[in-house]
Structure formats: structure tokens, C-alpha cells
mmCIF file of C-alpha atoms in Angstrom:
data_model
loop_
_atom_site.group_PDB
_atom_site.id
_atom_site.type_symbol
_atom_site.label_atom_id
_atom_site.label_comp_id
_atom_site.label_asym_id
_atom_site.label_seq_id
_atom_site.Cartn_x
_atom_site.Cartn_y
_atom_site.Cartn_z
ATOM 1 C CA UNK A 245 0.565 -14.239 22.325
ATOM 2 C CA UNK A 246 -2.605 -12.380 22.774
ATOM 3 C CA UNK A 247 -3.348 -8.994 21.163
ATOM 4 C CA UNK A 248 -2.443 -7.023 24.186
ATOM 5 C CA UNK A 249 0.770 -8.814 24.764
ATOM 6 C CA UNK A 250 1.654 -8.455 21.105
ATOM 7 C CA UNK A 251 0.973 -4.773 21.288
ATOM 8 C CA UNK A 252 3.197 -4.385 24.394
ATOM 9 C CA UNK A 253 6.010 -6.290 22.616
ATOM 10 C CA UNK A 254 6.004 -4.059 19.623
ATOM 11 C CA UNK A 255 5.897 -0.957 21.768
ATOM 12 C CA UNK A 256 8.809 -2.285 23.890
ATOM 13 C CA UNK A 257 10.793 -2.891 20.840
ATOM 14 C CA UNK A 258 10.111 0.717 19.629
ATOM 15 C CA UNK A 259 10.973 2.147 22.998
ATOM 16 C CA UNK A 260 14.261 0.216 23.267
ATOM 17 C CA UNK A 261 15.104 1.287 19.651
ATOM 18 C CA UNK A 262 14.841 4.987 20.544
ATOM 19 C CA UNK A 263 17.639 4.787 23.057
ATOM 20 C CA UNK A 264 16.820 8.361 24.312
ATOM 21 C CA UNK A 265 13.421 9.331 25.537
ATOM 22 C CA UNK A 266 12.770 13.120 25.867
ATOM 23 C CA UNK A 267 11.112 13.745 29.212
ATOM 24 C CA UNK A 268 8.957 16.899 28.905
ATOM 25 C CA UNK A 269 8.449 18.389 32.302
ATOM 26 C CA UNK A 270 6.857 21.830 32.003
ATOM 27 C CA UNK A 271 4.331 23.869 33.953
ATOM 28 C CA UNK A 272 3.365 25.610 30.848
ATOM 29 C CA UNK A 273 1.336 23.722 28.179
ATOM 30 C CA UNK A 274 2.580 25.829 25.204
ATOM 31 C CA UNK A 275 6.281 25.354 26.195
ATOM 32 C CA UNK A 276 5.540 21.564 26.426
ATOM 33 C CA UNK A 277 3.910 21.591 22.978
ATOM 34 C CA UNK A 278 6.865 23.406 21.443
ATOM 35 C CA UNK A 279 9.373 21.052 23.157
ATOM 36 C CA UNK A 280 7.396 18.097 21.721
ATOM 37 C CA UNK A 281 7.368 19.416 18.134
ATOM 38 C CA UNK A 282 11.211 20.127 18.369
ATOM 39 C CA UNK A 283 11.843 16.645 19.402
ATOM 40 C CA UNK A 284 9.787 15.258 16.642
ATOM 41 C CA UNK A 285 11.512 17.516 14.099
ATOM 42 C CA UNK A 286 14.891 16.138 15.373
ATOM 43 C CA UNK A 287 13.768 12.604 14.617
ATOM 44 C CA UNK A 288 12.545 11.420 18.054
ATOM 45 C CA UNK A 289 9.965 8.653 17.917
ATOM 46 C CA UNK A 290 9.099 8.504 21.525
ATOM 47 C CA UNK A 291 8.068 11.191 24.130
ATOM 48 C CA UNK A 292 7.206 11.074 27.818
ATOM 49 C CA UNK A 293 4.754 13.905 28.734
ATOM 50 C CA UNK A 294 4.847 14.382 32.490
ATOM 51 C CA UNK A 295 1.736 14.964 34.675
ATOM 52 C CA UNK A 296 3.130 18.431 35.586
ATOM 53 C CA UNK A 297 1.951 19.724 32.130
ATOM 54 C CA UNK A 298 -1.349 21.449 32.422
ATOM 55 C CA UNK A 299 -3.855 19.457 30.385
ATOM 56 C CA UNK A 300 -1.386 16.742 29.673
ATOM 57 C CA UNK A 301 -3.933 14.408 28.195
ATOM 58 C CA UNK A 302 -5.056 17.116 25.792
ATOM 59 C CA UNK A 303 -1.578 17.464 24.517
ATOM 60 C CA UNK A 304 -1.199 13.752 24.142
ATOM 61 C CA UNK A 305 -4.481 13.689 22.077
ATOM 62 C CA UNK A 306 -3.188 16.619 19.957
ATOM 63 C CA UNK A 307 0.108 14.970 19.214
ATOM 64 C CA UNK A 308 -1.609 11.719 18.365
ATOM 65 C CA UNK A 309 -4.028 13.523 15.980
ATOM 66 C CA UNK A 310 -1.107 15.232 14.256
ATOM 67 C CA UNK A 311 1.428 12.379 14.185
ATOM 68 C CA UNK A 312 -0.562 9.233 14.404
ATOM 69 C CA UNK A 313 1.114 6.053 15.409
ATOM 70 C CA UNK A 314 4.577 7.421 14.235
ATOM 71 C CA UNK A 315 4.984 8.526 17.798
ATOM 72 C CA UNK A 316 5.122 6.405 20.976
ATOM 73 C CA UNK A 317 3.522 8.628 23.580
ATOM 74 C CA UNK A 318 3.841 8.079 27.281
ATOM 75 C CA UNK A 319 2.624 9.895 30.332
ATOM 76 C CA UNK A 320 5.067 10.217 33.245
ATOM 77 C CA UNK A 321 4.833 11.109 36.949
ATOM 78 C CA UNK A 322 1.853 8.873 37.239
ATOM 79 C CA UNK A 323 1.221 8.468 40.994
ATOM 80 C CA UNK A 324 -2.146 6.727 41.344
ATOM 81 C CA UNK A 325 -4.905 4.781 39.689
ATOM 82 C CA UNK A 326 -6.912 7.848 38.591
ATOM 83 C CA UNK A 327 -3.930 9.416 36.794
ATOM 84 C CA UNK A 328 -3.191 6.045 35.185
ATOM 85 C CA UNK A 329 -6.677 5.594 34.026
ATOM 86 C CA UNK A 330 -6.971 9.049 32.540
ATOM 87 C CA UNK A 331 -3.619 8.653 30.641
ATOM 88 C CA UNK A 332 -4.674 5.338 29.248
ATOM 89 C CA UNK A 333 -8.128 6.567 28.145
ATOM 90 C CA UNK A 334 -6.300 9.354 26.314
ATOM 91 C CA UNK A 335 -4.303 6.771 24.438
ATOM 92 C CA UNK A 336 -0.976 6.647 26.336
ATOM 93 C CA UNK A 337 1.352 3.930 24.952
ATOM 94 C CA UNK A 338 3.266 3.743 28.230
ATOM 95 C CA UNK A 339 3.022 4.970 31.809
ATOM 96 C CA UNK A 340 5.941 6.061 33.893
ATOM 97 C CA UNK A 341 5.985 6.531 37.661
ATOM 98 C CA UNK A 342 8.881 7.844 39.745
ATOM 99 C CA UNK A 343 7.927 5.317 42.496
ATOM 100 C CA UNK A 344 6.396 1.950 42.928
ATOM 101 C CA UNK A 345 2.878 2.785 41.851
ATOM 102 C CA UNK A 346 2.244 -0.981 41.239
ATOM 103 C CA UNK A 347 -1.467 -0.531 40.704
ATOM 104 C CA UNK A 348 -0.650 1.023 37.439
ATOM 105 C CA UNK A 349 0.915 -2.100 35.952
ATOM 106 C CA UNK A 350 -2.119 -4.348 35.371
ATOM 107 C CA UNK A 351 -4.145 -1.310 34.209
ATOM 108 C CA UNK A 352 -1.490 -0.506 31.587
ATOM 109 C CA UNK A 353 -1.178 -4.067 30.416
ATOM 110 C CA UNK A 354 -4.920 -4.553 30.089
ATOM 111 C CA UNK A 355 -4.841 -1.621 27.715
ATOM 112 C CA UNK A 356 -1.941 -3.027 25.717
ATOM 113 C CA UNK A 357 0.392 -0.274 27.130
ATOM 114 C CA UNK A 358 3.695 -0.509 28.895
ATOM 115 C CA UNK A 359 4.461 0.375 32.478
ATOM 116 C CA UNK A 360 7.744 1.696 33.816
ATOM 117 C CA UNK A 361 7.982 2.007 37.620
ATOM 118 C CA UNK A 362 10.618 4.040 39.416
ATOM 119 C CA UNK A 363 13.095 2.288 41.785
ATOM 120 C CA UNK A 364 16.386 3.071 43.387
ATOM 121 C CA UNK A 365 17.375 0.315 45.854
ATOM 122 C CA UNK A 366 17.703 -3.462 45.181
ATOM 123 C CA UNK A 367 14.658 -4.077 47.233
ATOM 124 C CA UNK A 368 12.624 -1.510 45.103
ATOM 125 C CA UNK A 369 13.907 -3.137 41.899
ATOM 126 C CA UNK A 370 12.678 -6.526 43.150
ATOM 127 C CA UNK A 371 9.251 -5.133 44.041
ATOM 128 C CA UNK A 372 9.013 -3.631 40.548
ATOM 129 C CA UNK A 373 9.903 -6.868 38.965
ATOM 130 C CA UNK A 374 7.358 -8.767 40.999
ATOM 131 C CA UNK A 375 4.692 -6.272 39.967
ATOM 132 C CA UNK A 376 5.416 -7.246 36.340
ATOM 133 C CA UNK A 377 6.919 -4.084 34.940
ATOM 134 C CA UNK A 378 8.217 -3.780 31.483
ATOM 135 C CA UNK A 379 11.107 -1.722 32.486
ATOM 136 C CA UNK A 380 12.598 -0.244 35.711
ATOM 137 C CA UNK A 381 13.197 3.506 35.849
ATOM 138 C CA UNK A 382 16.217 4.315 38.077
ATOM 139 C CA UNK A 383 15.340 7.696 39.603
ATOM 140 C CA UNK A 384 16.967 9.931 40.454
ATOM 141 C CA UNK A 385 19.774 8.443 38.388
ATOM 142 C CA UNK A 386 22.466 11.071 39.257
ATOM 143 C CA UNK A 387 22.219 10.423 43.008
ATOM 144 C CA UNK A 388 24.019 7.147 42.563
ATOM 145 C CA UNK A 389 25.405 7.623 39.077
ATOM 146 C CA UNK A 390 26.483 4.947 36.639
ATOM 147 C CA UNK A 391 28.324 2.925 39.365
ATOM 148 C CA UNK A 392 25.063 2.504 41.195
ATOM 149 C CA UNK A 393 23.268 1.398 38.030
ATOM 150 C CA UNK A 394 26.125 -1.118 37.332
ATOM 151 C CA UNK A 395 25.670 -2.580 40.845
ATOM 152 C CA UNK A 396 21.917 -3.025 40.272
ATOM 153 C CA UNK A 397 22.593 -4.533 36.845
ATOM 154 C CA UNK A 398 25.003 -7.107 38.290
ATOM 155 C CA UNK A 399 22.269 -8.583 40.496
ATOM 156 C CA UNK A 400 19.417 -7.991 38.069
ATOM 157 C CA UNK A 401 21.116 -8.822 34.772
ATOM 158 C CA UNK A 402 17.943 -9.470 32.914
ATOM 159 C CA UNK A 403 16.040 -6.339 33.976
ATOM 160 C CA UNK A 404 15.620 -3.530 31.526
ATOM 161 C CA UNK A 405 16.813 -0.323 33.123
ATOM 162 C CA UNK A 406 16.071 3.325 32.214
ATOM 163 C CA UNK A 407 18.035 5.805 34.190
ATOM 164 C CA UNK A 408 16.418 9.237 34.471
ATOM 165 C CA UNK A 409 17.271 12.427 36.335
ATOM 166 C CA UNK A 410 20.577 14.224 35.698
ATOM 167 C CA UNK A 411 21.324 12.235 32.463
ATOM 168 C CA UNK A 412 23.140 14.350 29.783
ATOM 169 C CA UNK A 413 24.757 13.880 26.487
ATOM 170 C CA UNK A 414 28.088 13.921 28.254
ATOM 171 C CA UNK A 415 27.356 11.195 30.831
ATOM 172 C CA UNK A 416 24.847 8.994 29.051
ATOM 173 C CA UNK A 417 27.599 6.831 27.571
ATOM 174 C CA UNK A 418 28.577 5.906 31.070
ATOM 175 C CA UNK A 419 25.003 4.858 31.823
ATOM 176 C CA UNK A 420 24.807 2.691 28.711
ATOM 177 C CA UNK A 421 28.118 1.114 29.672
ATOM 178 C CA UNK A 422 26.732 0.440 33.161
ATOM 179 C CA UNK A 423 23.810 -1.464 31.694
ATOM 180 C CA UNK A 424 21.100 1.096 30.784
ATOM 181 C CA UNK A 425 18.883 -0.019 27.792
ATOM 182 C CA UNK A 426 17.637 3.478 27.276
ATOM 183 C CA UNK A 427 17.864 6.816 29.155
ATOM 184 C CA UNK A 428 15.411 9.559 29.917
ATOM 185 C CA UNK A 429 16.650 13.108 29.397
ATOM 186 C CA UNK A 430 14.646 16.027 30.538
ATOM 187 C CA UNK A 431 15.622 19.737 30.605
ATOM 188 C CA UNK A 432 19.253 18.746 29.621
ATOM 189 C CA UNK A 433 18.031 17.863 26.236
ATOM 190 C CA UNK A 434 17.323 21.392 25.383
ATOM 191 C CA UNK A 435 19.850 24.337 25.619
ATOM 192 C CA UNK A 436 18.067 26.773 27.979
ATOM 193 C CA UNK A 437 18.902 29.987 26.046
ATOM 194 C CA UNK A 438 17.996 28.494 22.757
ATOM 195 C CA UNK A 439 14.730 27.242 24.190
ATOM 196 C CA UNK A 440 13.932 30.576 25.647
ATOM 197 C CA UNK A 441 14.601 32.262 22.300
ATOM 198 C CA UNK A 442 12.611 29.518 20.458
ATOM 199 C CA UNK A 443 15.679 28.851 18.352
ATOM 200 C CA UNK A 444 14.250 25.802 16.738
ATOM 201 C CA UNK A 445 17.171 25.108 14.401
ATOM 202 C CA UNK A 446 19.709 25.127 17.192
ATOM 203 C CA UNK A 447 17.532 22.950 19.340
ATOM 204 C CA UNK A 448 16.966 20.426 16.593
ATOM 205 C CA UNK A 449 20.708 20.273 15.897
ATOM 206 C CA UNK A 450 21.363 19.706 19.598
ATOM 207 C CA UNK A 451 18.784 16.850 19.918
ATOM 208 C CA UNK A 452 20.148 15.193 16.693
ATOM 209 C CA UNK A 453 23.671 15.213 18.183
ATOM 210 C CA UNK A 454 22.390 13.580 21.313
ATOM 211 C CA UNK A 455 20.530 10.940 19.489
ATOM 212 C CA UNK A 456 23.467 10.056 17.293
ATOM 213 C CA UNK A 457 25.717 9.862 20.370
ATOM 214 C CA UNK A 458 23.213 7.406 21.923
ATOM 215 C CA UNK A 459 23.381 5.196 18.873
ATOM 216 C CA UNK A 460 27.183 5.410 18.423
#
């Protein structure tokens, strides 16, 4: 195994061990930075920072400077080569696309990073597999729900799936039972009132409960 493949293998193991990936989708950079620190305080070891965050690569670098390699940091909503390249230069450990941005796969792997492509249909899952993805993101997950994921898993039993979009602490157990290896949770990870009030203690407690439920 070469160094790049070895790096990807260790990152994949860390990602799978997390079980829950906070997906930070904000249009305000300070809100995203606060959400990131809350997640870290709650014991999260991996974060997905979406491209909607203004200066997302600056936030990635800031988190890396502060937390080092203790955090697995990814950039999501990657749609083209330019975004993929910028994220990788900033030090992203993994790239996530909501669609079949297949050009990102080889770029990520060359940098020792992982790549998760979005798919929804059996045909799209096959295309993602053929592109060499490390994991398939089922998005939007709640459109088809756990039954849809279970159907995909039945024909692609060796594919690692990460449903994202509409996943909550209440329904994630059904997704795991249907074959999810990990789940991505966005705004549902943070109580809206507590977040607006910057009630860090309440938010940390909520995320810890979600993480514990994912590992139960």
C-alpha cells in the first residue's frame, strides 16, 4: 500500500468510527465557526464544512491550526474541479459532493484524501462505484427514507453508504438498520432556539446524546 492509499485507509477508518458527521451548512462564517467549536466540545472528531460557508477554506485552516490532526475535516457541496482543488490545497481530509462530480475522485485520492459522491438511484450508485468513490452519499436521504436505502444496500451490499438530508436523532437508527455505515446530520443536530441563544451547554448536551445514540 502506497502512502496515499495508507492515508486514505486511516481516514476512512476514522470517518466510519465517528458514525455521525456534523454537516455545517451556514451562510454566516461566524455561525459556522461557533457550530464547529460546539461539535468539537461535544466530542465530534469529524466535520463537514459546506461550500455555502463564506471563506470555507479559511475556516478549515483555522480549525486545523487550532485542533491539528485530532479533527478529520471535509469540505462539502463540492461541485467542480476548482472547488475540489481549493479544498484540497487548504488541507481537506475528504471531499463531499451532492452529485456525481466524478472529476473530484482522482484529485482527492492523489492528495491522500477521501471522496464521497452523492447518488440516489441504483444507476447513480453504480456510476459512483465505477468512479472509485470511498463512500456513497445518499442525498436527499429523507426523500426515499430508510426503505430506499435498504433497497440500494440489498443490491450493493459492499458499498459504504452515508445518508444525508433529513436525518435526525429519532430516525437515524432506522438508517443504520437499513445499511448506513455513517450518517450526516445538518441543522437537525442543533436545537434552533439554543443555537440562536448561543446556549453552548445545551447544544453540547444535545450532540453528546446524538453521538451516544449512534453508538448504542
